[in-house]
Coordinates of C-alpha atoms in Angstrom, one line a residue:
M1 CA 0.1 0.1 0.0
V2 CA 1.2 3.6 -0.8
K3 CA 0.7 6.2 1.7
L4 CA -1.4 9.2 0.3
T5 CA 0.1 12.4 1.7
D6 CA -0.5 16.0 0.6
E7 CA 2.7 15.9 -1.2
L8 CA 1.6 12.7 -3.1
K9 CA -2.0 14.5 -4.1
R10 CA 0.0 17.7 -5.2
E11 CA 1.4 15.7 -7.6
I12 CA -1.3 13.7 -8.7
G13 CA -3.1 16.9 -9.3
Q14 CA -0.5 17.7 -12.1
H15 CA -2.0 15.0 -14.1
F16 CA -5.7 16.6 -14.8
I17 CA -7.0 19.5 -16.7
F18 CA -10.5 20.6 -15.7
G19 CA -13.0 23.3 -17.2
F20 CA -15.3 25.1 -15.3
H21 CA -18.6 27.1 -15.5
G22 CA -19.6 30.8 -15.9
D23 CA -17.6 33.9 -17.3
T24 CA -15.3 34.3 -14.1
P25 CA -13.6 31.7 -11.6
F26 CA -14.4 34.0 -8.7
S27 CA -17.8 33.7 -8.1
G28 CA -20.9 31.5 -8.7
K29 CA -20.0 28.1 -10.3
G30 CA -16.9 29.2 -11.4
N31 CA -15.7 28.7 -7.9
D32 CA -15.5 25.3 -8.4
I33 CA -12.1 25.6 -10.3
L34 CA -10.7 27.4 -7.2
T35 CA -11.5 24.2 -5.3
L36 CA -9.9 21.9 -7.6
T37 CA -6.9 23.8 -7.9
G38 CA -6.8 24.7 -4.2
S39 CA -5.2 23.1 -1.3
E40 CA -7.4 20.0 -1.3
Y41 CA -7.0 18.6 -5.0
W42 CA -4.1 20.7 -6.4
V43 CA -5.1 20.6 -10.1
G44 CA -2.5 21.7 -12.3
N45 CA -4.0 22.5 -15.3
V46 CA -7.1 24.5 -16.3
I47 CA -8.9 24.6 -19.8
F48 CA -10.9 27.9 -20.9
M49 CA -13.8 27.3 -23.2
K50 CA -16.4 29.6 -25.0
R51 CA -18.5 29.7 -22.0
N52 CA -15.8 31.1 -19.8
V53 CA -14.5 33.8 -22.5
I54 CA -18.0 35.3 -23.2
G55 CA -18.9 38.3 -20.9
S56 CA -20.5 41.4 -20.7
E57 CA -17.7 43.8 -21.3
E58 CA -16.8 45.1 -24.5
Q59 CA -14.0 42.9 -26.6
N60 CA -11.0 44.8 -25.3
G61 CA -12.2 45.3 -22.0
R62 CA -13.0 41.5 -22.0
A63 CA -9.6 40.6 -23.0
Q64 CA -8.1 42.5 -19.8
V65 CA -10.6 40.9 -17.6
L66 CA -9.8 37.3 -18.9
A67 CA -6.0 38.4 -18.4
S68 CA -6.8 39.3 -14.8
H69 CA -8.7 36.1 -14.3
I70 CA -5.7 33.8 -15.6
A71 CA -3.4 35.7 -13.3
G72 CA -5.8 35.5 -10.5
L73 CA -6.0 31.7 -10.8
Q74 CA -2.0 31.6 -10.8
R75 CA -1.9 33.6 -7.7
H76 CA -4.4 31.2 -6.2
A77 CA -2.5 28.4 -7.1
R78 CA 0.8 29.6 -5.6
D79 CA -1.1 30.4 -2.3
A80 CA -2.3 26.9 -2.4
G81 CA 1.1 25.4 -2.4
Q82 CA 1.5 24.4 -5.8
S83 CA 5.2 23.8 -6.8
I84 CA 4.8 25.4 -10.1
G85 CA 2.3 27.5 -12.3
L86 CA -0.9 26.3 -13.9
S87 CA -0.9 25.5 -17.9
I88 CA -4.0 27.5 -19.1
G89 CA -5.4 25.4 -22.2
T90 CA -7.9 26.1 -25.0
D91 CA -9.4 24.9 -28.4
Q92 CA -8.0 27.5 -30.8
E93 CA -7.9 26.0 -33.9
G94 CA -9.0 28.9 -36.0
G95 CA -12.2 28.9 -37.9
L96 CA -15.3 27.1 -36.2
V97 CA -13.2 25.9 -33.2
S98 CA -12.0 29.1 -31.5
A99 CA -13.1 29.5 -28.2
F100 CA -11.1 32.9 -27.4
S101 CA -12.5 34.2 -30.6
A102 CA -16.0 34.5 -29.0
G103 CA -17.0 37.9 -28.4
S104 CA -14.4 38.9 -30.7
V105 CA -11.9 38.9 -27.7
A106 CA -9.0 37.0 -30.0
T107 CA -8.8 37.5 -33.9
L108 CA -10.6 34.9 -35.7
F109 CA -8.4 33.3 -38.4
P110 CA -9.2 30.5 -41.0
G111 CA -9.4 27.1 -39.9
A112 CA -7.5 24.3 -41.1
M113 CA -9.2 23.3 -44.3
A114 CA -9.7 27.0 -45.5
L115 CA -6.0 27.5 -44.6
A116 CA -5.0 24.7 -46.4
S117 CA -7.1 26.0 -49.6
I118 CA -4.5 29.1 -49.9
T119 CA -2.0 28.4 -53.0
D120 CA 1.5 29.5 -53.3
N121 CA 0.9 31.9 -56.3
P122 CA -1.6 34.8 -55.0
S123 CA -2.6 36.8 -58.1
Q124 CA -4.1 39.6 -56.1
S125 CA -1.8 42.3 -54.2
E126 CA -2.2 42.9 -50.5
P127 CA -3.5 46.7 -49.6
E128 CA -0.4 48.9 -49.6
S129 CA -1.8 50.3 -46.1
S130 CA -0.9 47.0 -44.4
E131 CA 1.5 47.5 -41.4
I132 CA 2.8 44.0 -41.8
D133 CA 4.4 42.0 -44.2
I134 CA 1.8 39.3 -45.7
P135 CA 3.6 35.9 -46.3
K136 CA 3.4 34.7 -50.1
K137 CA 3.7 31.0 -49.5
S138 CA 0.7 28.6 -48.3
L139 CA 2.7 27.1 -45.3
E140 CA 4.1 30.4 -44.4
I141 CA 0.8 31.8 -43.7
T142 CA -0.2 28.7 -41.9
E143 CA 3.0 29.4 -39.5
S144 CA 2.1 32.9 -39.3
V145 CA -1.5 32.5 -38.6
Y146 CA -0.9 30.0 -35.6
A147 CA 2.1 32.6 -34.3
A148 CA -0.4 35.4 -34.6
Q149 CA -3.2 33.2 -32.5
G150 CA -0.4 32.3 -30.3
S151 CA 0.8 35.6 -29.5
E152 CA -2.6 37.1 -28.5
L153 CA -3.3 34.0 -26.3
N154 CA 0.1 34.3 -24.6
F155 CA -0.7 38.1 -24.0
L156 CA -3.8 36.8 -22.0
G157 CA -1.9 34.3 -20.2
V158 CA -2.8 31.0 -22.0
N159 CA 0.3 28.6 -22.7
W160 CA -1.6 25.5 -24.0
V161 CA -3.6 25.1 -27.3
F162 CA -5.2 22.0 -28.4
A163 CA -4.5 22.4 -32.1
P164 CA -3.3 21.8 -34.6
V165 CA -5.5 19.2 -36.1
G166 CA -3.4 16.3 -37.3
D167 CA -6.1 14.1 -38.8
V168 CA -6.2 12.9 -42.2
N169 CA -9.7 13.6 -43.5
S170 CA -9.6 10.4 -45.6
E171 CA -13.3 9.6 -44.8
R172 CA -15.6 12.5 -46.6
E173 CA -18.7 11.5 -44.4
N174 CA -16.7 12.1 -41.0
P175 CA -18.9 13.9 -38.6
V176 CA -16.3 15.4 -36.4
I177 CA -13.3 16.4 -38.3
G178 CA -14.2 17.4 -41.6
V179 CA -12.9 21.0 -42.2
R180 CA -11.0 20.9 -39.1
S181 CA -8.5 18.9 -41.2
F182 CA -5.8 20.2 -43.4
G183 CA -6.9 17.6 -45.9
D184 CA -6.7 14.5 -47.3
D185 CA -3.2 14.1 -48.4
P186 CA -1.2 12.8 -45.2
E187 CA 2.1 14.4 -46.1
R188 CA 0.5 17.8 -46.9
V189 CA -1.4 17.4 -43.6
A190 CA 1.9 16.7 -42.2
Q191 CA 3.7 19.9 -43.5
H192 CA 0.8 22.1 -42.2
V193 CA 0.9 20.6 -38.9
L194 CA 4.7 21.1 -38.7
A195 CA 4.1 24.9 -39.8
S196 CA 1.3 25.2 -37.0
C197 CA 3.6 23.8 -34.3
R198 CA 6.3 26.2 -35.5
G199 CA 4.0 29.4 -35.2
L200 CA 2.7 28.3 -31.7
T201 CA 6.0 27.4 -30.1
N202 CA 7.5 30.7 -31.5
A203 CA 4.8 32.5 -29.9
G204 CA 5.6 30.7 -26.5
I205 CA 2.3 28.5 -26.7
A206 CA 2.4 24.4 -26.2
P207 CA 0.5 23.0 -29.4
S208 CA -1.2 19.6 -28.7
V209 CA -1.7 17.9 -31.9
K210 CA -4.6 15.7 -32.1
H211 CA -6.6 13.2 -32.4
F212 CA -3.7 10.5 -32.2
P213 CA -3.8 8.2 -33.7
G214 CA -6.1 9.5 -36.2
H215 CA -10.0 10.7 -36.3
G216 CA -10.2 11.1 -40.0
D217 CA -11.2 7.9 -41.0
T218 CA -14.3 7.7 -39.1
S219 CA -17.9 8.1 -39.5
V220 CA -18.9 8.3 -35.7
D221 CA -18.4 11.1 -33.7
S222 CA -16.5 10.1 -30.5
H223 CA -18.8 12.9 -28.6
L224 CA -21.7 10.4 -29.4
G225 CA -20.1 6.9 -29.4
L226 CA -17.2 5.0 -30.2
P227 CA -15.6 5.0 -33.7
R228 CA -13.7 1.9 -34.8
V229 CA -10.7 2.1 -37.1
W230 CA -10.4 -1.3 -38.6
K231 CA -6.5 -0.7 -39.8
E232 CA -3.3 -2.5 -39.1
W233 CA -0.7 -0.5 -37.9
A234 CA 2.0 -1.5 -40.4
N235 CA 2.2 0.0 -44.1
K236 CA 0.1 -1.9 -46.4
S237 CA 0.8 -2.5 -50.3
D238 CA -2.6 -0.9 -51.0
K239 CA -1.8 2.4 -48.9
T240 CA -4.7 1.8 -46.2
G241 CA -2.5 1.0 -43.0
L242 CA -2.4 3.5 -40.2
E243 CA 1.6 4.1 -41.0
D244 CA 0.4 5.0 -44.7
I245 CA -2.4 7.5 -43.6
E246 CA -3.3 8.4 -40.1
L247 CA 0.1 8.3 -38.5
V248 CA 2.0 10.2 -41.0
P249 CA 1.4 13.8 -39.6
F250 CA 2.3 12.5 -36.2
R251 CA 5.6 10.5 -37.3
R252 CA 6.6 13.8 -39.4
L253 CA 6.3 15.6 -36.1
T254 CA 8.5 13.3 -34.1
E255 CA 11.3 13.1 -36.6
K256 CA 11.6 16.6 -37.7
M257 CA 10.5 18.8 -34.6
Q258 CA 12.1 18.1 -31.1
N259 CA 10.8 20.8 -28.9
D260 CA 10.0 20.3 -25.2
M261 CA 6.8 22.3 -25.5
I262 CA 5.2 20.2 -27.9
T263 CA 2.3 17.9 -26.6
I264 CA 0.0 15.1 -28.2
M265 CA -3.8 14.4 -27.6
T266 CA -5.0 10.9 -27.5
G267 CA -8.4 10.5 -29.4
H268 CA -11.3 8.2 -28.4
M269 CA -11.4 5.8 -31.1
A270 CA -10.7 1.9 -31.0
L271 CA -8.1 0.5 -33.2
P272 CA -9.2 -3.6 -33.0
L273 CA -6.6 -4.7 -35.4
V274 CA -3.6 -3.4 -33.3
T275 CA -5.3 -3.8 -29.7
G276 CA -7.1 -6.9 -30.2
K277 CA -10.1 -5.0 -28.3
A278 CA -13.1 -4.0 -30.1
D279 CA -14.0 -1.5 -27.4
E280 CA -10.9 0.0 -26.2
P281 CA -10.4 3.6 -27.0
A282 CA -6.9 4.5 -28.1
S283 CA -6.8 7.0 -25.2
L284 CA -7.4 4.3 -22.7
S285 CA -4.8 1.8 -24.4
A286 CA -1.4 1.3 -23.3
A287 CA -0.9 -0.5 -26.9
V288 CA -1.5 2.8 -28.4
T289 CA 0.1 5.3 -25.9
N290 CA 3.1 3.4 -24.6
G291 CA 3.3 1.3 -27.8
I292 CA 2.7 3.4 -31.1
L293 CA 3.3 6.7 -29.8
R294 CA 6.1 6.3 -27.2
D295 CA 7.9 3.1 -28.3
N296 CA 11.4 3.9 -29.6
T297 CA 12.0 1.2 -31.9
K298 CA 8.8 0.3 -34.0
G299 CA 7.0 3.4 -32.6
L300 CA 7.0 7.0 -33.0
G301 CA 9.5 7.6 -30.1
F302 CA 7.7 10.7 -28.7
N303 CA 8.9 11.5 -25.2
G304 CA 6.7 14.4 -24.4
V305 CA 3.4 15.1 -22.5
V306 CA 0.4 13.1 -23.8
V307 CA -3.1 14.4 -23.0
T308 CA -6.4 12.6 -23.5
D309 CA -9.5 14.1 -24.9
C310 CA -12.2 14.9 -22.7
L311 CA -13.5 12.0 -20.9
E312 CA -17.0 13.3 -20.6
M313 CA -17.3 12.8 -24.4
D314 CA -19.9 9.5 -24.8
A315 CA -17.1 7.2 -25.9
I316 CA -15.8 7.1 -22.3
S317 CA -18.5 8.5 -20.1
K318 CA -21.6 6.0 -21.4
T319 CA -21.2 2.9 -19.8
K320 CA -23.1 -0.4 -20.5
E321 CA -25.7 0.5 -18.0
D322 CA -26.3 3.9 -19.8
L323 CA -26.6 2.3 -23.1
E324 CA -29.0 -0.5 -21.9
K325 CA -31.4 2.1 -20.4
L326 CA -31.2 4.4 -23.7
R327 CA -31.9 1.2 -25.6
K328 CA -35.1 0.3 -23.2
A329 CA -36.1 4.2 -23.8
E330 CA -35.7 4.2 -27.4
S331 CA -36.3 2.0 -30.2
A332 CA -33.6 3.2 -32.4
S333 CA -33.9 2.5 -36.1
K334 CA -30.1 3.7 -36.7
R335 CA -27.0 3.0 -34.5
I336 CA -24.7 5.9 -34.0
D337 CA -22.7 4.2 -31.7
A338 CA -19.9 2.3 -33.6
N339 CA -18.9 2.3 -37.3
S340 CA -20.8 0.3 -39.6
G341 CA -19.4 -2.9 -41.3
S342 CA -19.5 -6.4 -41.3
K343 CA -16.8 -6.8 -38.7
D344 CA -18.4 -4.3 -36.2
A345 CA -20.1 -5.9 -33.4
E346 CA -22.4 -3.6 -31.2
W347 CA -20.7 -1.3 -28.9
E348 CA -20.8 -2.4 -25.4
G349 CA -20.4 1.2 -23.8
G350 CA -17.3 2.8 -22.1
P351 CA -15.7 2.5 -18.5
G352 CA -17.4 5.8 -17.2
I353 CA -15.4 9.0 -16.4
E354 CA -13.8 7.8 -12.9
E355 CA -12.7 4.7 -14.1
G356 CA -11.5 6.2 -17.8
A357 CA -9.3 8.4 -15.8
V358 CA -7.7 5.6 -14.0
L359 CA -7.2 3.5 -17.2
A360 CA -5.7 6.3 -19.2
L361 CA -3.0 7.1 -16.6
Q362 CA -2.2 3.2 -16.5
A363 CA -1.9 3.3 -20.5
G364 CA 0.7 5.7 -20.4
A365 CA -1.3 9.5 -20.6
D366 CA 0.3 12.2 -18.8
V367 CA -2.6 14.6 -18.2
V368 CA -6.5 13.6 -18.0
M369 CA -9.2 16.1 -19.4
I370 CA -12.2 16.4 -17.9
C371 CA -14.3 19.6 -19.0
H372 CA -17.6 20.0 -17.5
T373 CA -19.0 18.4 -14.7
F374 CA -17.4 19.3 -10.9
E375 CA -18.6 16.0 -9.2
K376 CA -17.3 13.9 -12.0
Q377 CA -13.9 15.8 -11.8
R378 CA -13.5 15.3 -8.1
A379 CA -14.6 11.8 -8.1
A380 CA -12.2 11.2 -10.8
I381 CA -9.3 12.4 -8.9
E382 CA -10.4 10.4 -5.7
R383 CA -10.6 7.2 -7.9
V384 CA -6.9 8.0 -9.2
W385 CA -5.9 8.6 -5.3
E386 CA -7.3 4.9 -4.3
A387 CA -5.8 3.6 -7.5
I388 CA -2.4 4.8 -6.4
E389 CA -2.9 3.8 -2.6
S390 CA -4.1 0.1 -4.0
G391 CA -1.1 -0.2 -6.6
R392 CA -3.3 -0.3 -9.5
I393 CA -1.3 2.8 -10.9
S394 CA 2.3 2.3 -10.4
L395 CA 4.0 5.0 -8.4
E396 CA 7.3 4.9 -10.6
M397 CA 5.2 5.2 -13.8
L398 CA 3.5 8.0 -12.0
R399 CA 6.9 9.9 -11.2
K400 CA 8.0 9.4 -14.5
S401 CA 5.1 10.9 -16.1
T402 CA 5.2 13.9 -13.5
E403 CA 8.9 14.3 -14.6
R404 CA 7.8 14.5 -18.0
I405 CA 5.0 17.3 -16.9
M406 CA 7.6 19.5 -14.9
K407 CA 10.0 19.6 -18.0
W408 CA 7.1 20.7 -20.2
K409 CA 5.8 23.3 -17.8
E410 CA 9.3 24.6 -17.3
A411 CA 9.5 24.9 -20.9
L412 CA 6.8 27.2 -20.9
H413 CA 8.1 29.4 -18.1
L414 CA 6.0 28.4 -15.4
R415 CA 8.2 28.1 -12.6
W416 CA 7.0 30.7 -10.3
D417 CA 10.2 32.7 -10.6
Q418 CA 9.9 32.7 -14.2
Y419 CA 6.3 33.3 -14.2
D420 CA 6.8 36.5 -12.1
R421 CA 8.7 38.2 -14.7
R422 CA 5.5 38.3 -17.1
A423 CA 5.1 42.1 -18.1
P424 CA 1.6 43.5 -16.6
W425 CA -1.3 44.2 -18.9
N426 CA -0.7 46.7 -21.6
G427 CA -3.6 48.1 -23.4
A428 CA -2.0 49.8 -25.9
A429 CA 0.2 46.9 -27.1
W430 CA -2.9 44.8 -27.1
G431 CA -4.6 47.1 -29.5
K432 CA -1.7 47.0 -31.8
L433 CA -1.4 43.4 -31.9
K434 CA -5.1 42.8 -32.7
R435 CA -4.8 45.6 -35.6
Q436 CA -2.1 43.8 -37.1
N437 CA -3.5 40.4 -36.7
A438 CA -6.9 41.7 -38.2
Q439 CA -4.9 42.5 -41.2
L440 CA -3.2 39.0 -41.6
S441 CA -6.6 37.5 -41.0
S442 CA -8.2 39.4 -43.6
A443 CA -5.3 38.7 -46.0
A444 CA -5.8 35.1 -45.3
Y445 CA -9.3 34.7 -45.8
R446 CA -9.3 36.6 -49.0
R447 CA -6.8 33.6 -50.3
T448 CA -9.0 31.0 -49.1
V449 CA -12.1 31.2 -51.7
A450 CA -11.9 28.3 -54.0
C451 CA -13.8 27.9 -57.5
L452 CA -15.3 24.4 -57.8
K453 CA -17.3 25.3 -61.0
E454 CA -16.8 28.2 -63.5
G455 CA -19.7 30.4 -63.9
E456 CA -20.9 34.1 -64.2
T457 CA -20.5 36.4 -61.1
L458 CA -23.6 38.5 -60.0
S459 CA -24.6 42.2 -61.1
P460 CA -24.9 44.6 -58.1
Q461 CA -27.6 45.7 -60.2
G462 CA -30.7 44.2 -60.0
K463 CA -32.3 42.2 -57.4
V464 CA -30.8 38.9 -55.2
V465 CA -32.2 36.3 -52.9
V466 CA -29.9 34.5 -50.8
F467 CA -31.0 31.2 -49.6
T468 CA -29.4 29.6 -46.4
P469 CA -29.9 26.3 -44.8
A470 CA -31.8 25.9 -41.2
M471 CA -28.8 25.5 -38.9
Q472 CA -28.6 21.9 -37.4
S473 CA -26.0 21.0 -34.8
Y474 CA -22.5 20.5 -36.3
N475 CA -21.0 18.2 -33.8
L476 CA -20.4 18.9 -30.3
A477 CA -16.5 20.4 -30.8
V478 CA -18.0 23.2 -33.0
D479 CA -21.3 23.5 -30.6
D480 CA -23.1 26.3 -33.0
A481 CA -26.2 27.1 -31.2
E482 CA -26.3 30.8 -32.2
G483 CA -28.9 32.8 -34.0
V484 CA -31.9 31.0 -33.1
L485 CA -34.9 33.1 -33.8
R486 CA -38.2 32.3 -31.8
T487 CA -41.9 33.3 -32.0
K488 CA -43.5 35.1 -28.7
G489 CA -44.7 31.6 -27.7
G490 CA -40.9 30.2 -27.8
A491 CA -41.3 27.9 -30.9
V492 CA -38.3 28.0 -33.3
R493 CA -39.4 30.1 -36.2
N494 CA -36.2 30.0 -38.2
T495 CA -32.5 29.0 -37.2
A496 CA -30.2 31.2 -39.5
G497 CA -27.0 31.3 -37.6
A498 CA -25.4 34.5 -36.7
S499 CA -22.9 34.2 -39.7
F500 CA -25.3 33.7 -42.1
L501 CA -27.6 36.5 -41.0
S502 CA -24.2 38.8 -41.4
F503 CA -23.8 37.1 -44.9
F504 CA -27.3 38.5 -45.7
E505 CA -26.7 41.9 -44.4
T506 CA -23.5 42.1 -46.4
I507 CA -25.2 41.3 -49.6
K508 CA -28.0 43.7 -48.9
A509 CA -25.6 46.4 -48.2
R510 CA -24.1 45.7 -51.8
V511 CA -27.5 45.1 -53.2
S512 CA -30.4 46.9 -51.4
R513 CA -33.2 44.8 -53.1
T514 CA -32.3 41.5 -51.6
R515 CA -34.3 39.3 -49.8
H516 CA -33.4 36.1 -47.2
V517 CA -34.9 32.8 -47.1
V518 CA -34.1 30.5 -44.5
F519 CA -35.0 26.8 -45.7
G520 CA -35.4 23.8 -43.8
Q521 CA -36.3 20.1 -44.3
Q522 CA -40.2 20.8 -44.8
D523 CA -39.5 23.6 -47.5
V524 CA -37.7 21.5 -50.0
E525 CA -40.5 21.2 -52.5
S526 CA -42.0 24.6 -52.6
L527 CA -38.7 27.3 -52.8
K528 CA -39.2 29.3 -55.9
V529 CA -37.6 32.7 -57.0
L530 CA -38.9 35.5 -58.9
A531 CA -38.1 35.9 -62.6
D532 CA -35.7 39.0 -62.2
E533 CA -34.0 37.5 -59.1
Q534 CA -30.2 36.5 -59.0
V535 CA -29.8 33.7 -56.5
I536 CA -27.1 32.8 -53.9
F537 CA -27.7 29.3 -52.7
T538 CA -25.9 28.5 -49.4
L539 CA -25.2 24.8 -48.6
R540 CA -23.7 23.3 -45.4
N541 CA -22.6 19.7 -45.7
A542 CA -25.4 18.9 -48.1
D543 CA -23.9 15.7 -48.9
R544 CA -25.1 14.4 -45.8
A545 CA -28.1 16.4 -45.1
R546 CA -29.3 15.8 -48.8
W547 CA -32.5 17.8 -48.0
Q548 CA -30.4 20.7 -49.0
L549 CA -29.9 19.5 -52.5
Q550 CA -33.7 18.7 -52.9
A551 CA -34.3 22.4 -52.2
L552 CA -31.4 23.5 -54.6
E553 CA -33.3 21.5 -57.4
S554 CA -36.5 23.2 -56.5
V555 CA -34.9 26.6 -57.0
L556 CA -33.1 25.4 -60.1
S557 CA -36.5 24.6 -61.7
S558 CA -37.8 28.3 -61.7
V559 CA -34.5 30.6 -61.6
Q560 CA -34.0 32.7 -64.7
E561 CA -31.1 34.7 -63.5
R562 CA -27.4 34.3 -62.5
V563 CA -27.1 31.5 -59.9
V564 CA -23.9 31.1 -57.4
I565 CA -24.0 28.1 -55.5
L566 CA -21.8 28.4 -52.0
S567 CA -20.2 25.3 -50.1
S568 CA -20.1 27.1 -46.7
S569 CA -18.3 24.0 -44.7
T570 CA -17.0 20.7 -46.6
P571 CA -16.6 21.2 -50.3
Y572 CA -18.4 17.6 -51.1
D573 CA -22.1 19.1 -51.5
L574 CA -22.5 18.5 -55.1
V575 CA -20.8 15.1 -55.3
E576 CA -23.1 12.8 -57.4
F577 CA -25.7 15.9 -57.4
K578 CA -27.1 15.8 -61.1
S579 CA -29.8 18.4 -61.6
A580 CA -32.5 17.8 -64.0
H581 CA -32.6 21.5 -65.1
S582 CA -29.8 23.2 -67.2
S583 CA -29.5 26.5 -65.4
P584 CA -25.6 27.5 -65.2
Y585 CA -24.0 28.1 -61.8
L586 CA -20.8 29.4 -60.4
H587 CA -19.9 26.9 -57.6
L588 CA -17.8 28.3 -54.7
A589 CA -16.2 27.0 -51.5
C590 CA -15.0 28.7 -48.5
G591 CA -13.9 25.8 -45.9
E592 CA -16.3 27.5 -43.2
Y593 CA -19.2 29.6 -42.3
T594 CA -17.7 32.2 -40.2
K595 CA -18.2 35.7 -40.9
P596 CA -15.0 36.7 -42.0
A597 CA -14.9 33.8 -44.7
L598 CA -18.4 34.8 -45.9
D599 CA -17.3 38.3 -46.1
A600 CA -14.5 36.9 -48.4
V601 CA -16.9 35.0 -50.5
E602 CA -19.1 38.2 -51.1
K603 CA -16.2 39.9 -52.6
V604 CA -16.0 37.0 -55.1
I605 CA -19.5 36.8 -55.9
F606 CA -19.9 40.2 -57.3
G607 CA -16.3 40.1 -59.2
D608 CA -14.1 42.4 -57.1
Q609 CA -11.8 39.4 -56.3
T610 CA -11.1 36.2 -57.7
A611 CA -11.4 33.0 -56.2
I612 CA -7.7 31.9 -55.9
G613 CA -7.9 29.2 -53.4
S614 CA -7.6 25.3 -54.1
V615 CA -9.6 22.7 -51.9
P616 CA -7.1 20.3 -50.3
V617 CA -9.3 17.4 -50.8
R618 CA -10.6 14.9 -53.8
I619 CA -14.2 16.0 -54.8
S620 CA -14.5 13.0 -56.8
E621 CA -13.6 9.7 -56.7

């Protein structure tokens, strides 16, 4: 038996990263994080999420408040007796997953697929008024974008970013990766991952490349169930092995970039042909973490910090008992719990959050992530205490893991004597940084728009009708529930997301006689346009939500003027789409339905700029 001392509890606390609720850690539900980082649990790492970033202050004022919150958390940790500063992490991938861009606190930059759409040969010059030099090459822009994001986060006190995404988007129906990936070419994805990591580390930020060993070839979202990847570890003659696709970005990272700041996040997908277990997530598998990732002979030889994806995702948290209750309550006609296929047995459920924490540390993870529920966070630590006391988790293994964490934190200058040298808040410097980064962001977005089918641009003279699809949940990583409009009785009237509403306003500012139609599944056969209306028809993953294509076909049956079709997320919308009507159209893609991406599209729609991007995925077989 191991004696559980306060010193050991302090050490165990370094192996968890927890989130909290509310817009401040110093009142209300936010106080939970003070309990967890304080002198009972000594948790050494905190994640800030979008819910913590949004506040009532205007954006620059909110930035200063957030910086003060983070500095206050650090003081609290030191006063509680923590031996080294907190790592403060966040999801800031760019594009749709950008927690600190909520409320425009941090600059919003293009996400991975949009960035990877930028080509090396721009045909448009940058404005002469720009204060900064805009890179010309695609990978240089990626590095600059991640460095700019990192500089802002570092300014606020954030030191750990759960990005870049190293997943290769080889499955076009992937419900959770999609535009968060740099594309479907493993080597090109690897180049962008390396560029991203260079940018972040140069800004003093620790990257966490995710989701090892690869979430790109899955058709299940691990927020909702357990994906299974039926692949062998080795290279295959048909180029379908993990070493041929999924592992390439991670292997290139370990081969070409030795940096104590770099971390890797393990994902919740099963590899039955590697582990021999159909229901063991990679994040809880020693064969994956200590084998594929850490082994120095056949594996990648990674010796840095490994963090799990959040254990509150259903792949871990939903147990067999939970699934049995759901199956009794519902007669589901379609399973979403595991990849389909003749080899696929029904998913039996995860181990639960508390047991998942023990299994992750046993498997070789250094830091366990639990983002949401205070009771589960506290229970997970206490379960690990018990596992250390009983010997389920080796104390020797824990100590080696602690050494990795301490080495990493020292590289982030989190020793208290180092942290004390941080400069105080400087509003003028923050304003200058934001102004310069806005120029870089705008320049990058201008180069992301791609033309998938040539056609005529619209005329600013006349009328325009803008069609946008009713917003549906994209996935729980994006969590886009904004812009819902309701009747007085509370029923949903339409669900045009805020970015689509902004897109319409931008078009209307150009062409005053513009109307907006938000269409849903119930409208697919009734959509018509007036004889003199030009059409902008916006799609959002219509290859999976095919009712949008039925709606498009209805519009094409009545249109007489010019048509622009916009793929506002993945560019696969019109794969296998064949219209019965001969209406010509221009087809554009922008990689994400964010406001700056749609603003860039507007310039192309009316011919002010040319679509010079090139999507980084194969559209046809």
